[in-house]
Amino acid sequence: MTNFIQQGKTIGIIGGGQLGQMMALDAKQTGMKVIILDPTPNCPAGQVADEQIVAPYADSNAIAALAQKADVLTYEFENVDLQALEKVVDKVYLPQGTNLLYTTKNRIREKTFLRDAGLKTAPFMAVKSAADLKVAVNKIGYPCVLKTCEGGYDGHGQEVLRRDEDLAKCHDLLATRDCILEGWVPFDLECSVMVGRNERGEVTTFPVAENIHRNEILHTSIVPARISPALQEKATKMAVQIAEAINLRGILGVEMFVAHRGEIYINELAPRPHNSGHYSIEACNFSQFAIHNRAICNWPLPKIELLKSAVMVNVLGQHVAGVRNQIAQQPSWHFHDYGKATRRHNRKMGHVTILTDDLVQTLAEVDNTGMWNE
Ligand code: AMP
């Protein structure tokens, strides 16, 4: 039996950052109630929800209280406490289940799943000690990158290794966490595909976004990605293959490397809306947040159309003042601000989406503002 969540019912969201905020904004628009669980009072999602439970993410009692009040439970990030979630699976509809999180919150499990599902990934090995690291480096070779298996984000918990002298840099990472060593993929371009799927098995995909990172943090997404139609189709098919293999419910971000001769490697999976899908709010007939909400509520899923090409640029703490000055000068830019109380260097504070008929010119305009030089 499928669970159809009607308008007026309540979506519970674990995590109250910008992803939860944009999920909540869409949910409110369609007439759902939203309750957020987040430790920070008046967090970004809490500002737009009906209610916020202020408690740590791993607080079992708080998750149980959320489950009790909600008709459907979801999350906005992958570092949700699995054990706390497992305790409420019988008490509330949890369409995404726990397997998706179990797989994607650990890089070894995620890459093993992808490999078993027939997809290409960077070569990888588990590393728990300096001795393991030497063995793995011998096997995989330089350049390579050591990452924590769990809990890393935006380049945190990563060391790129180019030569033996770099091994010493890994001491701190290895001392505290289980790690994975990945071979470096010499990619031409990074891209991502958002894919949504509901309990009935309906699947829908968003256009391929081309992603440009700075300091391992997403800086710009360009849509559609500047790759051939054949490669776009290949990337899209891979995302659908992953969604089917993992029995996805909700939305999933699939990050990919496009390498020479059109080889596509899967970098990582995000079992939630993704920064590279923010452009869809203005550029598509339905946003990634709308598709997530429709998918977890078991509403039918539409075919996604790109209404106009788009450039999305992230606004980090150091960009906020400059970008705010642009508001008076840029009548056609869409300015998003997540309402975070504290501004920090490299913290995602908002984003700008620009719809365009000329990607090259728009990218030059963004560059010429000088706002994103830091
Ligand atoms: P991640 O947190 O794994 O998404 O890594 C952040 C960024 O580092 C990616 O978007 C890439 O730009 C780069 N990166 C990570 N792993 C690799 C790899 N195995 N080969 C090449 N680039 C990588």
PDB file of C-alpha atoms in Angstrom, residues 80-271:
ATOM      1  CA  VAL A  80      21.742  12.062  10.980  1.00  0.00           C
ATOM      2  CA  ASP A  81      22.152   9.702  13.912  1.00  0.00           C
ATOM      3  CA  LEU A  82      21.141   6.338  12.441  1.00  0.00           C
ATOM      4  CA  GLN A  83      20.484   4.643  15.753  1.00  0.00           C
ATOM      5  CA  ALA A  84      18.145   7.416  16.850  1.00  0.00           C
ATOM      6  CA  LEU A  85      16.344   7.154  13.504  1.00  0.00           C
ATOM      7  CA  GLU A  86      16.062   3.370  13.726  1.00  0.00           C
ATOM      8  CA  LYS A  87      14.199   3.748  17.004  1.00  0.00           C
ATOM      9  CA  VAL A  88      11.319   5.569  15.288  1.00  0.00           C
ATOM     10  CA  VAL A  89      10.983   3.569  12.028  1.00  0.00           C
ATOM     11  CA  ASP A  90       7.897   1.801  13.409  1.00  0.00           C
ATOM     12  CA  LYS A  91       6.347   4.998  14.735  1.00  0.00           C
ATOM     13  CA  VAL A  92       6.303   7.313  11.713  1.00  0.00           C
ATOM     14  CA  TYR A  93       6.352   7.062   7.934  1.00  0.00           C
ATOM     15  CA  LEU A  94      10.040   7.321   6.977  1.00  0.00           C
ATOM     16  CA  PRO A  95       9.923   6.948   3.188  1.00  0.00           C
ATOM     17  CA  GLN A  96      13.680   7.193   2.710  1.00  0.00           C
ATOM     18  CA  GLY A  97      14.206   4.349   5.202  1.00  0.00           C
ATOM     19  CA  THR A  98      17.587   3.924   6.836  1.00  0.00           C
ATOM     20  CA  ASN A  99      19.490   1.975   4.175  1.00  0.00           C
ATOM     21  CA  LEU A 100      20.071   5.024   1.955  1.00  0.00           C
ATOM     22  CA  LEU A 101      21.608   6.911   4.881  1.00  0.00           C
ATOM     23  CA  TYR A 102      23.556   3.882   6.072  1.00  0.00           C
ATOM     24  CA  THR A 103      25.115   3.564   2.625  1.00  0.00           C
ATOM     25  CA  THR A 104      25.767   7.214   1.848  1.00  0.00           C
ATOM     26  CA  LYS A 105      27.055   8.421   5.200  1.00  0.00           C
ATOM     27  CA  ASN A 106      30.179   6.271   4.868  1.00  0.00           C
ATOM     28  CA  ARG A 107      32.444   6.720   1.842  1.00  0.00           C
ATOM     29  CA  ILE A 108      33.628   3.080   1.772  1.00  0.00           C
ATOM     30  CA  ARG A 109      30.090   1.707   1.857  1.00  0.00           C
ATOM     31  CA  GLU A 110      28.985   4.266  -0.717  1.00  0.00           C
ATOM     32  CA  LYS A 111      31.779   3.481  -3.188  1.00  0.00           C
ATOM     33  CA  THR A 112      31.340  -0.270  -2.648  1.00  0.00           C
ATOM     34  CA  PHE A 113      27.620   0.070  -3.405  1.00  0.00           C
ATOM     35  CA  LEU A 114      28.367   2.092  -6.554  1.00  0.00           C
ATOM     36  CA  ARG A 115      30.962  -0.398  -7.761  1.00  0.00           C
ATOM     37  CA  ASP A 116      28.603  -3.314  -7.103  1.00  0.00           C
ATOM     38  CA  ALA A 117      25.858  -1.469  -9.004  1.00  0.00           C
ATOM     39  CA  GLY A 118      28.169  -1.374 -12.028  1.00  0.00           C
ATOM     40  CA  LEU A 119      29.235   2.275 -11.863  1.00  0.00           C
ATOM     41  CA  LYS A 120      32.730   3.698 -12.156  1.00  0.00           C
ATOM     42  CA  THR A 121      34.351   5.328  -9.123  1.00  0.00           C
ATOM     43  CA  ALA A 122      37.898   6.426  -8.329  1.00  0.00           C
ATOM     44  CA  PRO A 123      40.004   3.463  -7.138  1.00  0.00           C
ATOM     45  CA  PHE A 124      39.753   3.328  -3.335  1.00  0.00           C
ATOM     46  CA  MET A 125      41.008   1.478  -0.255  1.00  0.00           C
ATOM     47  CA  ALA A 126      40.100   1.592   3.430  1.00  0.00           C
ATOM     48  CA  VAL A 127      42.841   3.139   5.605  1.00  0.00           C
ATOM     49  CA  LYS A 128      42.906   2.968   9.409  1.00  0.00           C
ATOM     50  CA  SER A 129      46.584   3.517  10.193  1.00  0.00           C
ATOM     51  CA  ALA A 130      49.824   4.961   8.831  1.00  0.00           C
ATOM     52  CA  ALA A 131      50.812   1.414   7.814  1.00  0.00           C
ATOM     53  CA  ASP A 132      47.542   0.972   5.874  1.00  0.00           C
ATOM     54  CA  LEU A 133      48.154   4.313   4.201  1.00  0.00           C
ATOM     55  CA  LYS A 134      51.569   3.227   2.883  1.00  0.00           C
ATOM     56  CA  VAL A 135      50.084   0.017   1.469  1.00  0.00           C
ATOM     57  CA  ALA A 136      47.201   1.935  -0.139  1.00  0.00           C
ATOM     58  CA  VAL A 137      49.471   4.607  -1.635  1.00  0.00           C
ATOM     59  CA  ASN A 138      51.690   1.876  -3.100  1.00  0.00           C
ATOM     60  CA  LYS A 139      48.675   0.283  -4.716  1.00  0.00           C
ATOM     61  CA  ILE A 140      46.792   3.416  -5.852  1.00  0.00           C
ATOM     62  CA  GLY A 141      49.747   5.730  -6.554  1.00  0.00           C
ATOM     63  CA  TYR A 142      50.071   9.543  -6.522  1.00  0.00           C
ATOM     64  CA  PRO A 143      48.202  11.825  -6.759  1.00  0.00           C
ATOM     65  CA  CYS A 144      45.561  10.581  -4.372  1.00  0.00           C
ATOM     66  CA  VAL A 145      43.348  11.951  -1.644  1.00  0.00           C
ATOM     67  CA  LEU A 146      42.807  10.749   1.915  1.00  0.00           C
ATOM     68  CA  LYS A 147      39.328  11.462   3.273  1.00  0.00           C
ATOM     69  CA  THR A 148      37.542  10.639   6.495  1.00  0.00           C
ATOM     70  CA  CYS A 149      34.980   7.900   5.880  1.00  0.00           C
ATOM     71  CA  GLU A 150      32.282   9.774   7.754  1.00  0.00           C
ATOM     72  CA  GLY A 151      31.399  13.307   8.698  1.00  0.00           C
ATOM     73  CA  GLY A 152      33.488  15.290   6.182  1.00  0.00           C
ATOM     74  CA  TYR A 153      31.985  18.055   4.076  1.00  0.00           C
ATOM     75  CA  ASP A 154      33.170  20.789   1.710  1.00  0.00           C
ATOM     76  CA  GLY A 155      36.756  19.559   1.732  1.00  0.00           C
ATOM     77  CA  HIS A 156      36.889  19.276   5.549  1.00  0.00           C
ATOM     78  CA  GLY A 157      38.654  16.082   6.574  1.00  0.00           C
ATOM     79  CA  GLN A 158      40.632  15.663   3.339  1.00  0.00           C
ATOM     80  CA  GLU A 159      44.316  15.699   2.406  1.00  0.00           C
ATOM     81  CA  VAL A 160      45.577  15.609  -1.161  1.00  0.00           C
ATOM     82  CA  LEU A 161      48.790  13.603  -1.465  1.00  0.00           C
ATOM     83  CA  ARG A 162      51.240  14.166  -4.310  1.00  0.00           C
ATOM     84  CA  ARG A 163      54.499  12.750  -2.920  1.00  0.00           C
ATOM     85  CA  ASP A 164      55.909  10.767   0.017  1.00  0.00           C
ATOM     86  CA  GLU A 165      56.576  13.980   1.999  1.00  0.00           C
ATOM     87  CA  ASP A 166      52.799  14.611   2.090  1.00  0.00           C
ATOM     88  CA  LEU A 167      52.166  11.434   4.108  1.00  0.00           C
ATOM     89  CA  ALA A 168      53.055  13.266   7.344  1.00  0.00           C
ATOM     90  CA  LYS A 169      50.094  15.645   6.755  1.00  0.00           C
ATOM     91  CA  CYS A 170      47.749  12.711   7.317  1.00  0.00           C
ATOM     92  CA  HIS A 171      48.699  12.127  10.925  1.00  0.00           C
ATOM     93  CA  ASP A 172      45.809  14.092  12.441  1.00  0.00           C
ATOM     94  CA  LEU A 173      43.165  12.623  10.147  1.00  0.00           C
ATOM     95  CA  LEU A 174      44.314   9.071  10.829  1.00  0.00           C
ATOM     96  CA  ALA A 175      44.616   9.626  14.573  1.00  0.00           C
ATOM     97  CA  THR A 176      40.917  10.343  14.967  1.00  0.00           C
ATOM     98  CA  ARG A 177      38.969   8.699  12.171  1.00  0.00           C
ATOM     99  CA  ASP A 178      38.721   5.746   9.810  1.00  0.00           C
ATOM    100  CA  CYS A 179      39.700   6.951   6.364  1.00  0.00           C
ATOM    101  CA  ILE A 180      39.523   6.092   2.680  1.00  0.00           C
ATOM    102  CA  LEU A 181      42.285   6.662   0.149  1.00  0.00           C
ATOM    103  CA  GLU A 182      41.024   7.538  -3.327  1.00  0.00           C
ATOM    104  CA  GLY A 183      42.987   7.752  -6.533  1.00  0.00           C
ATOM    105  CA  TRP A 184      42.840  11.212  -8.090  1.00  0.00           C
ATOM    106  CA  VAL A 185      40.532  11.329 -11.098  1.00  0.00           C
ATOM    107  CA  PRO A 186      41.987  13.637 -13.765  1.00  0.00           C
ATOM    108  CA  PHE A 187      38.642  15.117 -14.673  1.00  0.00           C
ATOM    109  CA  ASP A 188      37.817  17.706 -17.352  1.00  0.00           C
ATOM    110  CA  LEU A 189      34.709  18.831 -15.546  1.00  0.00           C
ATOM    111  CA  GLU A 190      32.593  18.168 -12.462  1.00  0.00           C
ATOM    112  CA  CYS A 191      28.855  17.821 -12.782  1.00  0.00           C
ATOM    113  CA  SER A 192      25.850  16.564 -10.879  1.00  0.00           C
ATOM    114  CA  VAL A 193      22.402  15.210 -11.511  1.00  0.00           C
ATOM    115  CA  MET A 194      19.507  15.454  -9.075  1.00  0.00           C
ATOM    116  CA  VAL A 195      17.180  12.469  -9.294  1.00  0.00           C
ATOM    117  CA  GLY A 196      13.850  12.021  -7.533  1.00  0.00           C
ATOM    118  CA  ARG A 197      11.859   8.811  -7.052  1.00  0.00           C
ATOM    119  CA  ASN A 198       8.740   7.949  -5.086  1.00  0.00           C
ATOM    120  CA  GLU A 199       7.405   4.792  -3.438  1.00  0.00           C
ATOM    121  CA  ARG A 200       5.549   3.879  -6.630  1.00  0.00           C
ATOM    122  CA  GLY A 201       8.863   3.817  -8.491  1.00  0.00           C
ATOM    123  CA  GLU A 202       8.255   6.924 -10.594  1.00  0.00           C
ATOM    124  CA  VAL A 203      11.550   8.607 -11.402  1.00  0.00           C
ATOM    125  CA  THR A 204      12.332  12.136 -12.536  1.00  0.00           C
ATOM    126  CA  THR A 205      15.665  13.817 -13.219  1.00  0.00           C
ATOM    127  CA  PHE A 206      16.924  17.382 -13.362  1.00  0.00           C
ATOM    128  CA  PRO A 207      19.196  18.747 -16.081  1.00  0.00           C
ATOM    129  CA  VAL A 208      22.924  18.141 -15.618  1.00  0.00           C
ATOM    130  CA  ALA A 209      24.624  20.944 -13.664  1.00  0.00           C
ATOM    131  CA  GLU A 210      28.278  21.788 -14.269  1.00  0.00           C
ATOM    132  CA  ASN A 211      29.954  22.545 -10.968  1.00  0.00           C
ATOM    133  CA  ILE A 212      32.970  24.733 -10.325  1.00  0.00           C
ATOM    134  CA  HIS A 213      34.570  24.447  -6.905  1.00  0.00           C
ATOM    135  CA  ARG A 214      36.948  26.779  -5.102  1.00  0.00           C
ATOM    136  CA  ASN A 215      38.820  25.422  -2.085  1.00  0.00           C
ATOM    137  CA  GLU A 216      36.676  22.264  -2.361  1.00  0.00           C
ATOM    138  CA  ILE A 217      33.505  24.344  -1.834  1.00  0.00           C
ATOM    139  CA  LEU A 218      30.951  24.673  -4.611  1.00  0.00           C
ATOM    140  CA  HIS A 219      31.334  28.133  -6.108  1.00  0.00           C
ATOM    141  CA  THR A 220      29.262  28.121  -9.304  1.00  0.00           C
ATOM    142  CA  SER A 221      26.776  25.802 -10.992  1.00  0.00           C
ATOM    143  CA  ILE A 222      26.130  26.264 -14.691  1.00  0.00           C
ATOM    144  CA  VAL A 223      23.026  24.703 -16.203  1.00  0.00           C
ATOM    145  CA  PRO A 224      22.901  23.022 -18.583  1.00  0.00           C
ATOM    146  CA  ALA A 225      26.428  21.641 -18.159  1.00  0.00           C
ATOM    147  CA  ARG A 226      28.654  22.416 -21.131  1.00  0.00           C
ATOM    148  CA  ILE A 227      29.001  18.795 -22.212  1.00  0.00           C
ATOM    149  CA  SER A 228      27.629  17.018 -25.277  1.00  0.00           C
ATOM    150  CA  PRO A 229      24.003  15.840 -25.339  1.00  0.00           C
ATOM    151  CA  ALA A 230      25.323  12.257 -25.419  1.00  0.00           C
ATOM    152  CA  LEU A 231      27.277  12.816 -22.195  1.00  0.00           C
ATOM    153  CA  GLN A 232      24.287  14.525 -20.589  1.00  0.00           C
ATOM    154  CA  GLU A 233      22.211  11.484 -21.404  1.00  0.00           C
ATOM    155  CA  LYS A 234      24.887   9.162 -20.061  1.00  0.00           C
ATOM    156  CA  ALA A 235      25.123  11.124 -16.779  1.00  0.00           C
ATOM    157  CA  THR A 236      21.334  11.136 -16.433  1.00  0.00           C
ATOM    158  CA  LYS A 237      21.084   7.392 -17.051  1.00  0.00           C
ATOM    159  CA  MET A 238      23.731   6.764 -14.389  1.00  0.00           C
ATOM    160  CA  ALA A 239      21.746   8.809 -11.853  1.00  0.00           C
ATOM    161  CA  VAL A 240      18.588   6.817 -12.658  1.00  0.00           C
ATOM    162  CA  GLN A 241      20.525   3.550 -12.386  1.00  0.00           C
ATOM    163  CA  ILE A 242      21.704   4.568  -8.908  1.00  0.00           C
ATOM    164  CA  ALA A 243      18.203   5.647  -7.844  1.00  0.00           C
ATOM    165  CA  GLU A 244      16.801   2.261  -8.899  1.00  0.00           C
ATOM    166  CA  ALA A 245      19.650   0.268  -7.347  1.00  0.00           C
ATOM    167  CA  ILE A 246      19.222   1.963  -3.973  1.00  0.00           C
ATOM    168  CA  ASN A 247      15.389   1.923  -4.138  1.00  0.00           C
ATOM    169  CA  LEU A 248      15.373   5.679  -3.703  1.00  0.00           C
ATOM    170  CA  ARG A 249      12.468   7.567  -2.183  1.00  0.00           C
ATOM    171  CA  GLY A 250      12.968  11.328  -2.129  1.00  0.00           C
ATOM    172  CA  ILE A 251      15.699  13.211  -3.897  1.00  0.00           C
ATOM    173  CA  LEU A 252      19.337  12.255  -4.369  1.00  0.00           C
ATOM    174  CA  GLY A 253      22.257  14.336  -5.622  1.00  0.00           C
ATOM    175  CA  VAL A 254      24.776  12.423  -7.730  1.00  0.00           C
ATOM    176  CA  GLU A 255      28.154  14.155  -8.034  1.00  0.00           C
ATOM    177  CA  MET A 256      30.240  13.071 -11.001  1.00  0.00           C
ATOM    178  CA  PHE A 257      33.613  13.625 -12.647  1.00  0.00           C
ATOM    179  CA  VAL A 258      33.674  13.772 -16.448  1.00  0.00           C
ATOM    180  CA  ALA A 259      37.113  12.601 -17.542  1.00  0.00           C
ATOM    181  CA  HIS A 260      38.883  12.213 -20.878  1.00  0.00           C
ATOM    182  CA  ARG A 261      37.062  10.400 -23.663  1.00  0.00           C
ATOM    183  CA  GLY A 262      33.756  10.842 -21.866  1.00  0.00           C
ATOM    184  CA  GLU A 263      34.388   8.471 -18.969  1.00  0.00           C
ATOM    185  CA  ILE A 264      32.067   9.396 -16.100  1.00  0.00           C
ATOM    186  CA  TYR A 265      33.049   8.551 -12.524  1.00  0.00           C
ATOM    187  CA  ILE A 266      30.670   8.909  -9.599  1.00  0.00           C
ATOM    188  CA  ASN A 267      32.290  11.019  -6.868  1.00  0.00           C
ATOM    189  CA  GLU A 268      29.662  10.937  -4.179  1.00  0.00           C
ATOM    190  CA  LEU A 269      25.976  10.731  -3.374  1.00  0.00           C
ATOM    191  CA  ALA A 270      23.928  13.205  -1.330  1.00  0.00           C
ATOM    192  CA  PRO A 271      20.677  11.622  -0.067  1.00  0.00           C
TER     193      PRO A 271
END
